[in-house]
mmCIF file of C-alpha atoms in Angstrom:
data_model
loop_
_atom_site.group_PDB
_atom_site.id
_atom_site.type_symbol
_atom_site.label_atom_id
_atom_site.label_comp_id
_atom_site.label_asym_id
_atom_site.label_seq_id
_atom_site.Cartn_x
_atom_site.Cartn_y
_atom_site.Cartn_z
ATOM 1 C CA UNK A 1 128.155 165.385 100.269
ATOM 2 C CA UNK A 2 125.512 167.592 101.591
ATOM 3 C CA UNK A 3 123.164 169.430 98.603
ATOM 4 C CA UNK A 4 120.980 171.308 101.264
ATOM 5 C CA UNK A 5 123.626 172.722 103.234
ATOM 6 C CA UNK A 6 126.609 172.427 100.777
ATOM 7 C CA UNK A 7 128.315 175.175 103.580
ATOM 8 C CA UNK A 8 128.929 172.420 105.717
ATOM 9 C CA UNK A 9 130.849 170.235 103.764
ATOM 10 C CA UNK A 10 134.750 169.982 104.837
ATOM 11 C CA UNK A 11 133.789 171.186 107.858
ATOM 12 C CA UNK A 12 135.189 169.060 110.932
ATOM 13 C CA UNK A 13 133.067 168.227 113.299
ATOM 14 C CA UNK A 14 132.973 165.698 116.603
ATOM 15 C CA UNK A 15 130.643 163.004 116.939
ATOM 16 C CA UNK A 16 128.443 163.256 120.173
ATOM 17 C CA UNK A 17 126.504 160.640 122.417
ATOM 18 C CA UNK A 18 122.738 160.708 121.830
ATOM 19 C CA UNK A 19 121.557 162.724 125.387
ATOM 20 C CA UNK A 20 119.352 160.081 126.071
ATOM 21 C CA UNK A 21 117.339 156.914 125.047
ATOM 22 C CA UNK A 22 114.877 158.584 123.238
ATOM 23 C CA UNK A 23 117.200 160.434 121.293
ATOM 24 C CA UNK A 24 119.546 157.567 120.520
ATOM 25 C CA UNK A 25 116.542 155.473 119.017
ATOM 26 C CA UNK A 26 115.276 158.567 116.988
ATOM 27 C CA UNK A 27 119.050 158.599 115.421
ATOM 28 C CA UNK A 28 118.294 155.454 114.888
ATOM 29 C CA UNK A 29 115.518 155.551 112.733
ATOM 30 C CA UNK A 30 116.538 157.974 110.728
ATOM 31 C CA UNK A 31 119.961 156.855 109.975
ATOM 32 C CA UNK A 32 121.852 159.826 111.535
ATOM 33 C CA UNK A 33 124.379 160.577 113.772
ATOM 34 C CA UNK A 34 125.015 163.519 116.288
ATOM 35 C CA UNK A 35 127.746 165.967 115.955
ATOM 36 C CA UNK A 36 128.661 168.958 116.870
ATOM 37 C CA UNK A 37 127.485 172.234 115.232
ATOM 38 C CA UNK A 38 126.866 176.049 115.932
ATOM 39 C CA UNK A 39 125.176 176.953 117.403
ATOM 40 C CA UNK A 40 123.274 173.457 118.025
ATOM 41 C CA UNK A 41 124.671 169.986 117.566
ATOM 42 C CA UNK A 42 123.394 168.887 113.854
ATOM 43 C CA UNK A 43 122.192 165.216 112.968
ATOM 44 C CA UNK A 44 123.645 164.186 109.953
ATOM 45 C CA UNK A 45 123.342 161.149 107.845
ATOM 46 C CA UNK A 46 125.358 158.329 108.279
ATOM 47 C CA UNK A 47 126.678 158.437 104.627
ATOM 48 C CA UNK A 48 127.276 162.275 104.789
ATOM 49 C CA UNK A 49 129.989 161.826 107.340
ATOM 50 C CA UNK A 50 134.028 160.680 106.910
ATOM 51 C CA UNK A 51 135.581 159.425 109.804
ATOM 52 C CA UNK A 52 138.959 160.968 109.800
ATOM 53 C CA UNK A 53 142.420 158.397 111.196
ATOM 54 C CA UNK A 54 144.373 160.285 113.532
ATOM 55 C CA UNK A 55 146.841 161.268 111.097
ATOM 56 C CA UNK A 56 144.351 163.360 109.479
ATOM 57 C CA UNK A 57 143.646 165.162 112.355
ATOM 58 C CA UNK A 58 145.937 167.801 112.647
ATOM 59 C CA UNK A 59 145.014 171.077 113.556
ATOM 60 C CA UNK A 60 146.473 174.168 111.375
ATOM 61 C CA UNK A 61 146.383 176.759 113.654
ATOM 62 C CA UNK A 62 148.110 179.112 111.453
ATOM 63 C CA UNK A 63 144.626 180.237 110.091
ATOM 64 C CA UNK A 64 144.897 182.863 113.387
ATOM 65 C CA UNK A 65 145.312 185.902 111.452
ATOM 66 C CA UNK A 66 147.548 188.624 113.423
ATOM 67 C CA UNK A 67 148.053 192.318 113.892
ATOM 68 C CA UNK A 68 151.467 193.449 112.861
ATOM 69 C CA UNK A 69 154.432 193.531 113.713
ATOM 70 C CA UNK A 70 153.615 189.477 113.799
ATOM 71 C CA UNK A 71 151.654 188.404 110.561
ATOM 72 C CA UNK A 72 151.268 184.648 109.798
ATOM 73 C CA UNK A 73 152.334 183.673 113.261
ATOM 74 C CA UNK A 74 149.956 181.141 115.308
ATOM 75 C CA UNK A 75 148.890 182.453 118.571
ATOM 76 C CA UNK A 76 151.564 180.568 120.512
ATOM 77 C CA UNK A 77 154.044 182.068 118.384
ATOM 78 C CA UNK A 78 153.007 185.722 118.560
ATOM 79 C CA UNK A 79 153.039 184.778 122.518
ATOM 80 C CA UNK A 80 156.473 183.294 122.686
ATOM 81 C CA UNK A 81 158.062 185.965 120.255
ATOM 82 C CA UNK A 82 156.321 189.177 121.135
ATOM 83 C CA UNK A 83 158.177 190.712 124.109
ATOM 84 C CA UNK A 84 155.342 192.672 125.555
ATOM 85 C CA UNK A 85 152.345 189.774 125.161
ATOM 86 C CA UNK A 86 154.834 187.137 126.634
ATOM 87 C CA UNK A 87 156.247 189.267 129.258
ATOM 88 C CA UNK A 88 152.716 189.751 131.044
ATOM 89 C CA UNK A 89 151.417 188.163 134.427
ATOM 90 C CA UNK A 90 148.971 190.568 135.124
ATOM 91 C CA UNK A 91 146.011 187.996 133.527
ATOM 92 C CA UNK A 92 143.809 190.773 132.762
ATOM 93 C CA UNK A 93 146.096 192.628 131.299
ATOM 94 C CA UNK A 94 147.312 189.565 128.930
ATOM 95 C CA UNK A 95 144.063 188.938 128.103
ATOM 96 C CA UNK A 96 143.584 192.700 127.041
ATOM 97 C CA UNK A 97 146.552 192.651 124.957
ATOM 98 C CA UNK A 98 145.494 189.769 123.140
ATOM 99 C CA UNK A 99 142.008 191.576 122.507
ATOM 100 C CA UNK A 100 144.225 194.301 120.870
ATOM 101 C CA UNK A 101 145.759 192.093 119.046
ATOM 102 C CA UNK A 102 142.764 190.699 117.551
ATOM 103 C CA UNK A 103 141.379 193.764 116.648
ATOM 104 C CA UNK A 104 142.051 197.614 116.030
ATOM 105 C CA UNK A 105 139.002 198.448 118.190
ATOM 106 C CA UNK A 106 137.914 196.382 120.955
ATOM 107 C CA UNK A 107 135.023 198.207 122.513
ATOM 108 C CA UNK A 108 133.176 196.946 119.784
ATOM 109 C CA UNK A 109 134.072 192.995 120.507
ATOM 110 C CA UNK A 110 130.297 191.839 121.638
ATOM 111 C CA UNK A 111 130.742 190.245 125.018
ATOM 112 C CA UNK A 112 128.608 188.408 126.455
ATOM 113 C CA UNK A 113 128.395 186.486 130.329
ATOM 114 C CA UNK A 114 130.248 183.348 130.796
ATOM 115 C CA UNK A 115 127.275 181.627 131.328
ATOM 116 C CA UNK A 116 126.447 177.073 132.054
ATOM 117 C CA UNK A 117 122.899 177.994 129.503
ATOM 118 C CA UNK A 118 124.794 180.505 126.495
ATOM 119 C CA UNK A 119 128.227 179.661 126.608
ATOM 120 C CA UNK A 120 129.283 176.023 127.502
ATOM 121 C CA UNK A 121 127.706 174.238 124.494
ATOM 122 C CA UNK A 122 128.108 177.006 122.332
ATOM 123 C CA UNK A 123 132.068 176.855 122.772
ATOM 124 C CA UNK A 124 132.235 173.293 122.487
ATOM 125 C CA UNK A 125 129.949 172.536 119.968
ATOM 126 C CA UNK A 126 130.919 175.325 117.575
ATOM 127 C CA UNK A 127 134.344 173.150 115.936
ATOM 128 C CA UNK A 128 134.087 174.731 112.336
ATOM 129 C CA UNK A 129 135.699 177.769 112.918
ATOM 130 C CA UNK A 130 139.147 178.920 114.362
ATOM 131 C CA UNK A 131 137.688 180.638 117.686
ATOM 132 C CA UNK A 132 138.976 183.409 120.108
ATOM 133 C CA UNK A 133 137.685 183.247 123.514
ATOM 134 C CA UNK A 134 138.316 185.883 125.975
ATOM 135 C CA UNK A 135 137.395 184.313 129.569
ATOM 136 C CA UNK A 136 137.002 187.669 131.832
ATOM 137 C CA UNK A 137 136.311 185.869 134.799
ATOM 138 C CA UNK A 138 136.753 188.771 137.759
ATOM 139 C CA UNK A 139 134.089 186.818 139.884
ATOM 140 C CA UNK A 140 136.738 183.672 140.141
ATOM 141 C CA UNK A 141 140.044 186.090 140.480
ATOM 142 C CA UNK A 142 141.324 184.817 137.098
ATOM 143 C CA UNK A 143 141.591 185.810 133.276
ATOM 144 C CA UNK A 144 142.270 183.419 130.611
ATOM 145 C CA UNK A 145 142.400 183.075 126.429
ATOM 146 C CA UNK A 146 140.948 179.750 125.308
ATOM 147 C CA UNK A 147 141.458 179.258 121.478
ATOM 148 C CA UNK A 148 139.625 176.398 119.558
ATOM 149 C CA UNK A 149 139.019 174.752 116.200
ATOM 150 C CA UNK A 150 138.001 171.764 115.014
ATOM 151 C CA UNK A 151 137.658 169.841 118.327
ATOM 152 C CA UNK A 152 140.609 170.834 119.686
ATOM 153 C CA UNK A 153 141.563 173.874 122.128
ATOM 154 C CA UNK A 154 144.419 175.796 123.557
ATOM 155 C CA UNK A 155 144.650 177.438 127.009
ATOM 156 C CA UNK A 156 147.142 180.666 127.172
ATOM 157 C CA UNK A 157 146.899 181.940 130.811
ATOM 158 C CA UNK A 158 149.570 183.849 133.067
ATOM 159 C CA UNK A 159 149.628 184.645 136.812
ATOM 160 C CA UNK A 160 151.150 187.606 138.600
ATOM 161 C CA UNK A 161 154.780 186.490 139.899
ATOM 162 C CA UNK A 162 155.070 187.577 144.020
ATOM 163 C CA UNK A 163 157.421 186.040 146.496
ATOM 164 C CA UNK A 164 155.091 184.852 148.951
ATOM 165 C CA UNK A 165 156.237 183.848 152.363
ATOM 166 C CA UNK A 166 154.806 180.816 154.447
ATOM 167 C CA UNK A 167 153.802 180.266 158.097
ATOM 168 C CA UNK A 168 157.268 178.796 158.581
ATOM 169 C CA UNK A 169 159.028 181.938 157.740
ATOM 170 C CA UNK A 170 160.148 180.268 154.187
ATOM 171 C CA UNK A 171 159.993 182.475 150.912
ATOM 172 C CA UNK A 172 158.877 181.092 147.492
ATOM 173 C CA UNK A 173 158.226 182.248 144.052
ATOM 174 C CA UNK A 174 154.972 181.582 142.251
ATOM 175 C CA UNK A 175 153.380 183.094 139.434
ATOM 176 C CA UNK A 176 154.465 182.688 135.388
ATOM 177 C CA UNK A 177 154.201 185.397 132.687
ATOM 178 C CA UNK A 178 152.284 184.099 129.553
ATOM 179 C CA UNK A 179 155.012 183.048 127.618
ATOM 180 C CA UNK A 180 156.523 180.994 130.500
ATOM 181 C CA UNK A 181 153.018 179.353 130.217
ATOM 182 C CA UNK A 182 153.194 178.759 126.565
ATOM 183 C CA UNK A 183 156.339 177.289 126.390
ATOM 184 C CA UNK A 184 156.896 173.639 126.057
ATOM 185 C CA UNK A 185 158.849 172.556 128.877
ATOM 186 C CA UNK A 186 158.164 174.085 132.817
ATOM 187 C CA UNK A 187 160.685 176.616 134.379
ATOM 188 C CA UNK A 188 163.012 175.379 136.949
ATOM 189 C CA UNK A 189 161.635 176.001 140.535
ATOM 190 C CA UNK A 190 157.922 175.505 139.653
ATOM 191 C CA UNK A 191 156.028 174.060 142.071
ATOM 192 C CA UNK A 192 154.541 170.968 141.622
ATOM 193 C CA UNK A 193 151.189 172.519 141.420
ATOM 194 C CA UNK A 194 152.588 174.838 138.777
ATOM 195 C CA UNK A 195 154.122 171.757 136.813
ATOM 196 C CA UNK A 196 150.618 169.625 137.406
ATOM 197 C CA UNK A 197 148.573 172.542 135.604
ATOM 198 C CA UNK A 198 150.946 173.087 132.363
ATOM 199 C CA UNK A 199 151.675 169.489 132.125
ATOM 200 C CA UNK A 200 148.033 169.504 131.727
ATOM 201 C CA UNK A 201 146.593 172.711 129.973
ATOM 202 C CA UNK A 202 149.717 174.410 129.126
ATOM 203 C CA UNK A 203 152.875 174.370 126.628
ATOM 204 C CA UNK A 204 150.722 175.005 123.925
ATOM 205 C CA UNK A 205 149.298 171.510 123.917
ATOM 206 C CA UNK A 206 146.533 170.798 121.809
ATOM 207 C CA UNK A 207 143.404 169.393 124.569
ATOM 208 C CA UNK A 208 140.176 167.269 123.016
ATOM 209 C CA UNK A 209 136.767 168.297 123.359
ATOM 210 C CA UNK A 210 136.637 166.323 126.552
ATOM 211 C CA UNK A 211 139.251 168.067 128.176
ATOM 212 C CA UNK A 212 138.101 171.498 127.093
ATOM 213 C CA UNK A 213 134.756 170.773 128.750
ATOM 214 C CA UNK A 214 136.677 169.731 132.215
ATOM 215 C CA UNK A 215 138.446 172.858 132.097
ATOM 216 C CA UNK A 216 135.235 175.020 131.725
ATOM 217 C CA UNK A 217 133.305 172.610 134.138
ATOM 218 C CA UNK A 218 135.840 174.074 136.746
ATOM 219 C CA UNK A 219 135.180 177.713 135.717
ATOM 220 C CA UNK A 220 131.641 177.264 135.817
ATOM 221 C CA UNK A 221 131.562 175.345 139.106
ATOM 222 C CA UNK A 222 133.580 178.310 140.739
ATOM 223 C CA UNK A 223 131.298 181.170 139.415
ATOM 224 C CA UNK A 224 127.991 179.193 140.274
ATOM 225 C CA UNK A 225 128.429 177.923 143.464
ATOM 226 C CA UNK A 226 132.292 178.251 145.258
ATOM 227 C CA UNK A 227 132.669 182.075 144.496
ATOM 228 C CA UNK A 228 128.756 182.930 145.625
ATOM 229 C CA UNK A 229 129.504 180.572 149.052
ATOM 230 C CA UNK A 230 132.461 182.686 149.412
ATOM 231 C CA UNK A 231 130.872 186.290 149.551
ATOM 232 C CA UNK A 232 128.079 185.017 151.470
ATOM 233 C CA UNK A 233 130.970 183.907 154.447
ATOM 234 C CA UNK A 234 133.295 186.879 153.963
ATOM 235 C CA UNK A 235 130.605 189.421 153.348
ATOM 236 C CA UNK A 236 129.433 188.744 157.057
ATOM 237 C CA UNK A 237 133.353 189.439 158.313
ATOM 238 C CA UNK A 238 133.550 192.934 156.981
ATOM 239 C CA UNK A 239 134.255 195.514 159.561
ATOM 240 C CA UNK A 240 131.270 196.916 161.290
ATOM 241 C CA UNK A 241 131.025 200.066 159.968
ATOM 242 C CA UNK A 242 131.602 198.399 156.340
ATOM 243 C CA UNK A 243 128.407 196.121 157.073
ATOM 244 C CA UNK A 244 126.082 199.018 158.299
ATOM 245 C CA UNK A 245 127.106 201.009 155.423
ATOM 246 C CA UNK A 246 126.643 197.886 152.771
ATOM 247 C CA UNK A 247 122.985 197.562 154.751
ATOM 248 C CA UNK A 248 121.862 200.960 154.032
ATOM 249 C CA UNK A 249 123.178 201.253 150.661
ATOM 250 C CA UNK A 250 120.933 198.149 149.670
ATOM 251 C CA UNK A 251 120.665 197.660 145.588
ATOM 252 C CA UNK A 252 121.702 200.891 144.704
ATOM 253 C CA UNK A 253 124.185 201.816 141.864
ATOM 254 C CA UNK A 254 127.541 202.175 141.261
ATOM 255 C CA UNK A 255 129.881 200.684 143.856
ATOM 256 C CA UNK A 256 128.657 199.535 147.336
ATOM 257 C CA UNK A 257 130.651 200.356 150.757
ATOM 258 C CA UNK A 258 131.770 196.273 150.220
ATOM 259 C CA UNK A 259 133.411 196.942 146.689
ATOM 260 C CA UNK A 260 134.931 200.019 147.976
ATOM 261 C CA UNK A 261 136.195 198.782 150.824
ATOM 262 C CA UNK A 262 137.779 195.922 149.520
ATOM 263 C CA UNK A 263 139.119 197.430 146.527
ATOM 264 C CA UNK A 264 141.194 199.699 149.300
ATOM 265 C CA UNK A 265 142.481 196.290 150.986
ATOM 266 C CA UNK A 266 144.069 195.055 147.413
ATOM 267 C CA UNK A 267 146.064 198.570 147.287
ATOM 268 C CA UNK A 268 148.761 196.674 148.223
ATOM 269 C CA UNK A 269 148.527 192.898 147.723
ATOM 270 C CA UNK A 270 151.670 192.766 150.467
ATOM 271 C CA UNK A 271 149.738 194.040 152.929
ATOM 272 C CA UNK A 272 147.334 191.247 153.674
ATOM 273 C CA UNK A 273 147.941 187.675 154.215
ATOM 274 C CA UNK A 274 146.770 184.462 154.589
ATOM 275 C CA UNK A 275 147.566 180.903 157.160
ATOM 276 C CA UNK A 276 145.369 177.869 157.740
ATOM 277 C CA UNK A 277 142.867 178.497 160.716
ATOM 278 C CA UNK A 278 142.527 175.667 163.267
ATOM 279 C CA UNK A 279 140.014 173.749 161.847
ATOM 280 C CA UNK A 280 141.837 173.375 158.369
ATOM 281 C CA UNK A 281 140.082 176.061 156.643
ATOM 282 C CA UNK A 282 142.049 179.727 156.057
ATOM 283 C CA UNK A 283 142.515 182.830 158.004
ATOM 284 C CA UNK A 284 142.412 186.420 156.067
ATOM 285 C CA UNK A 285 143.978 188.988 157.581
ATOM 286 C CA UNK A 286 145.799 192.976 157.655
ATOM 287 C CA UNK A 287 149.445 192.427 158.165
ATOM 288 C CA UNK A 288 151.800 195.095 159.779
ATOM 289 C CA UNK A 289 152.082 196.386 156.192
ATOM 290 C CA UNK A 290 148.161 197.096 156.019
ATOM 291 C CA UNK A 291 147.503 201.164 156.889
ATOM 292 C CA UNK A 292 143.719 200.798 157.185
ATOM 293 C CA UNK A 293 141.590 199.530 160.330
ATOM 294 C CA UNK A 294 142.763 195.947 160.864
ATOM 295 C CA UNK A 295 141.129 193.212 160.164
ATOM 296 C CA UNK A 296 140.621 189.191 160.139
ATOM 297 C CA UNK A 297 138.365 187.044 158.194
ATOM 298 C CA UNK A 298 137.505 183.251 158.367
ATOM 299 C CA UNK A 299 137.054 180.843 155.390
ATOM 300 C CA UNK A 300 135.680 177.343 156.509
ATOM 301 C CA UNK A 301 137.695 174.032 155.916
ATOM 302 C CA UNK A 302 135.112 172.438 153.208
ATOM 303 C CA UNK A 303 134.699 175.606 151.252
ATOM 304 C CA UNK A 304 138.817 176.796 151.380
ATOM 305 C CA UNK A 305 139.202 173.124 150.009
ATOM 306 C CA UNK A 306 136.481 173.077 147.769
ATOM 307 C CA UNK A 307 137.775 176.404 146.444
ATOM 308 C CA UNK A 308 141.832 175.957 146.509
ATOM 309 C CA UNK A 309 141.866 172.571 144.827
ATOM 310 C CA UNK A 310 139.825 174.070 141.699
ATOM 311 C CA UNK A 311 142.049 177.056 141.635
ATOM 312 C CA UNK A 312 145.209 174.977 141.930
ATOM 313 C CA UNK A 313 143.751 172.582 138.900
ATOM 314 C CA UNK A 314 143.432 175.588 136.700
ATOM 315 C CA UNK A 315 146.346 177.941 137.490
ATOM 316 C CA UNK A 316 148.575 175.363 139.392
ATOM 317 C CA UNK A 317 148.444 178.327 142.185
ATOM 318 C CA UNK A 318 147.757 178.015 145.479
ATOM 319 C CA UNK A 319 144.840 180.655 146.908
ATOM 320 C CA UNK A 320 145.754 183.714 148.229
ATOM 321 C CA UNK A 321 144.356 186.445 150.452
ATOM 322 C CA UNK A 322 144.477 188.923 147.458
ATOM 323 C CA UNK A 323 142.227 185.967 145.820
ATOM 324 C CA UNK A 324 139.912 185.696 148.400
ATOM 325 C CA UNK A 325 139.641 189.775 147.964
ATOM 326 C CA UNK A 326 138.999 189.799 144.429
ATOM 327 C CA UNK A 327 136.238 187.285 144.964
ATOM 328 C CA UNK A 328 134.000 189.815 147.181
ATOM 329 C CA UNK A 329 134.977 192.748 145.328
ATOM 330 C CA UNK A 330 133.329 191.459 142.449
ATOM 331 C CA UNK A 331 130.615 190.074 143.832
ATOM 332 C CA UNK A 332 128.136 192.147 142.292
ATOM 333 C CA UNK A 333 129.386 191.055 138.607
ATOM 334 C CA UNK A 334 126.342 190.117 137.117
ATOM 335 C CA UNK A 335 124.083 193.172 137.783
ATOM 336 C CA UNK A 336 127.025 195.553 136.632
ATOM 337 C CA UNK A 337 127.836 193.312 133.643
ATOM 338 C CA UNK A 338 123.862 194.313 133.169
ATOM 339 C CA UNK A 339 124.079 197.713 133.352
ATOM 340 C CA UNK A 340 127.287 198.080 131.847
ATOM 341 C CA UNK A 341 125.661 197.394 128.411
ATOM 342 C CA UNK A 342 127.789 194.349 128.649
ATOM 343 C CA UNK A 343 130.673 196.159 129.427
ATOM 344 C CA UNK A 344 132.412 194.149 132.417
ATOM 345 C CA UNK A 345 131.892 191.195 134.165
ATOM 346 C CA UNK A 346 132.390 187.675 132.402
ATOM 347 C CA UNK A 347 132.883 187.360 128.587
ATOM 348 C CA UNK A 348 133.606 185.549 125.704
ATOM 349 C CA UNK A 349 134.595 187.349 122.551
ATOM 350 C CA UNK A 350 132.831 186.224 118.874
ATOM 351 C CA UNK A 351 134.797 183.182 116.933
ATOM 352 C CA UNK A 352 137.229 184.979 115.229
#
């Protein structure tokens, strides 16, 4: 065992590829290995390391320490048994309640932006310790909890349940509360998106460092370049007065004429809609329900594709016009997550 860092030994750890040639030969010579370590990968000697059989490999998640009324439960449990937490489809709201759950007060959780530089390798590398990772992700119109220990992860998410109705007139249910999520088997009259994304994050199953890193690939890809694309098109399709006003207010605080007017349109979530446009992409627009100035927006066939397949992979929804809404209203998410103190915007909460 180690003498230097004697901390480290029992930890579990995963081995990693060298990142490159050089790397791999310096290993090499020195008769070390990479594996991952927080908040850097570590290179340990070969004959400091036990490779561990599959049976060993079990993850005890019962280590997840829990506010009464549910002590010694695992996070899945406290999910499926607690009738409030498992109830929820509001995703912010779940992954509020699981923040109180956590902790007595959490305006003092540290948060910090979900972020390809600070937070990727940092959640997948750190596999010593039983982690709790809130993912506020406003910018992509989608909360989630991510929990993670020794190589392994679990993904609790819900999604607000609506009867939406097609272009064909037809009505059908989609959303799941958080406990529908965490349960093993799907609910009858899930759609096969819905069955595709908890055959494959959901149930409570336990996902390798691999498929932990696909899952936040996806994140990351919609928050650096899908969402961005997004506001740039819509922004330009906000009424006229809207755009003048957004114009003049340039980069000045608090909300712009954008947010505001936005955050209006989602006063009702029935009241705006969405169909496929004639050149495959999506319309946007007020519905008879709507009691503002009408309006209509256009999202382009590449980037409603681009953007509905990734948000189908991770919720197993298909995209709204209530999405599309939350995407430009929080457009400005990383200047307020700024001057918020680190407040809002996108965070992850410290390894618990």
């Amino acid at each position: 065992g180690l003498r230097a860092r004697a901390e480290l030994n029992g930890n579990v750890a995963v081995v990693l590829a060298p990142a490159n040639a050089e790397e791999a030969r310096l290993l090499g010579q020195r008769g070390r290995i990479k594996v991952t370590g927080y908040p850097t990968p570590r290179a340990l000697r070969v004959e400091n390391v036990e490779v561990l059989d599959e049976a060993a490999c079990v993850t005890d998640w019962m280590s997840f320490v829990a506010a009464p009324p549910h002590p010694n439960l695992t996070m899945r449990e406290v999910i499926l048994m607690d009738e409030r937490l498992g109830a929820h489809d509001v995703c912010d709201e779940f992954v509020h309640d699981v923040l109180r759950l956590l902790t007595p007060t959490p305006w003092r959780v540290p948060r910090r932006p979900f972020t390809r530089e600070r937070s990727l390798d940092a959640i997948l590398n750190n596999t010593s310790q039983h982690c709790i990772y809130l993912l506020h992700m406003d910018q992509v119109s989608h909360h989630m909890v991510v929990e993670a220990k020794e190589g392994r992860a679990r993904v609790f998410q819900c999604f607000v349940r609506a009867l939406v109705t097609g272009t064909d007139g037809s009505a059908e249910t989609c959303g799941y509360t958080a406990r529908e999520w965490a349960s093993e088997e799907p609910q009858p009259g899930w759609s096969k998106g819905m069955r595709a994304a908890h055959a494959r994050w959901g149930g409570g199953r336990e996902l390798s460092r691999g498929e932990l890193a696909e899952i936040l690939e996806v994140l990351l890809a919609l928050q650096e370049a899908v969402a961005p694309a997004i506001v740039r098109e819509l922004s330009k399709q906000v009424p006229t007065a809207v755009l003048e006003a957004e114009q003049a207010h340039g980069e000045g605080d608090g909300f712009t004429p954008v947010q505001r007017w936005t955050a209006e349109a989602l006063e009702r979530p029935d009241a705006t809609s969405i169909a496929p446009s004639a050149d495959d992409g999506a319309v946007l627009f007020s519905n008879d329900a709507y009691r503002h100035e009408p309006f209509v927006m256009h999202v382009g066939r590449a980037l409603h594709a681009e953007f509905s397949h990734a948000y189908r992979v991770v919720t197993g929804q298909e995209v709204m016009s209530t999405t599309y809404l939350r995407v430009l209203n929080h457009y400005r998410w990383q200047a307020m997550f700024e001057r918020a103190g680190a407040a809002a915007g996108a965070a992850v909460g410290e390894p618990r």
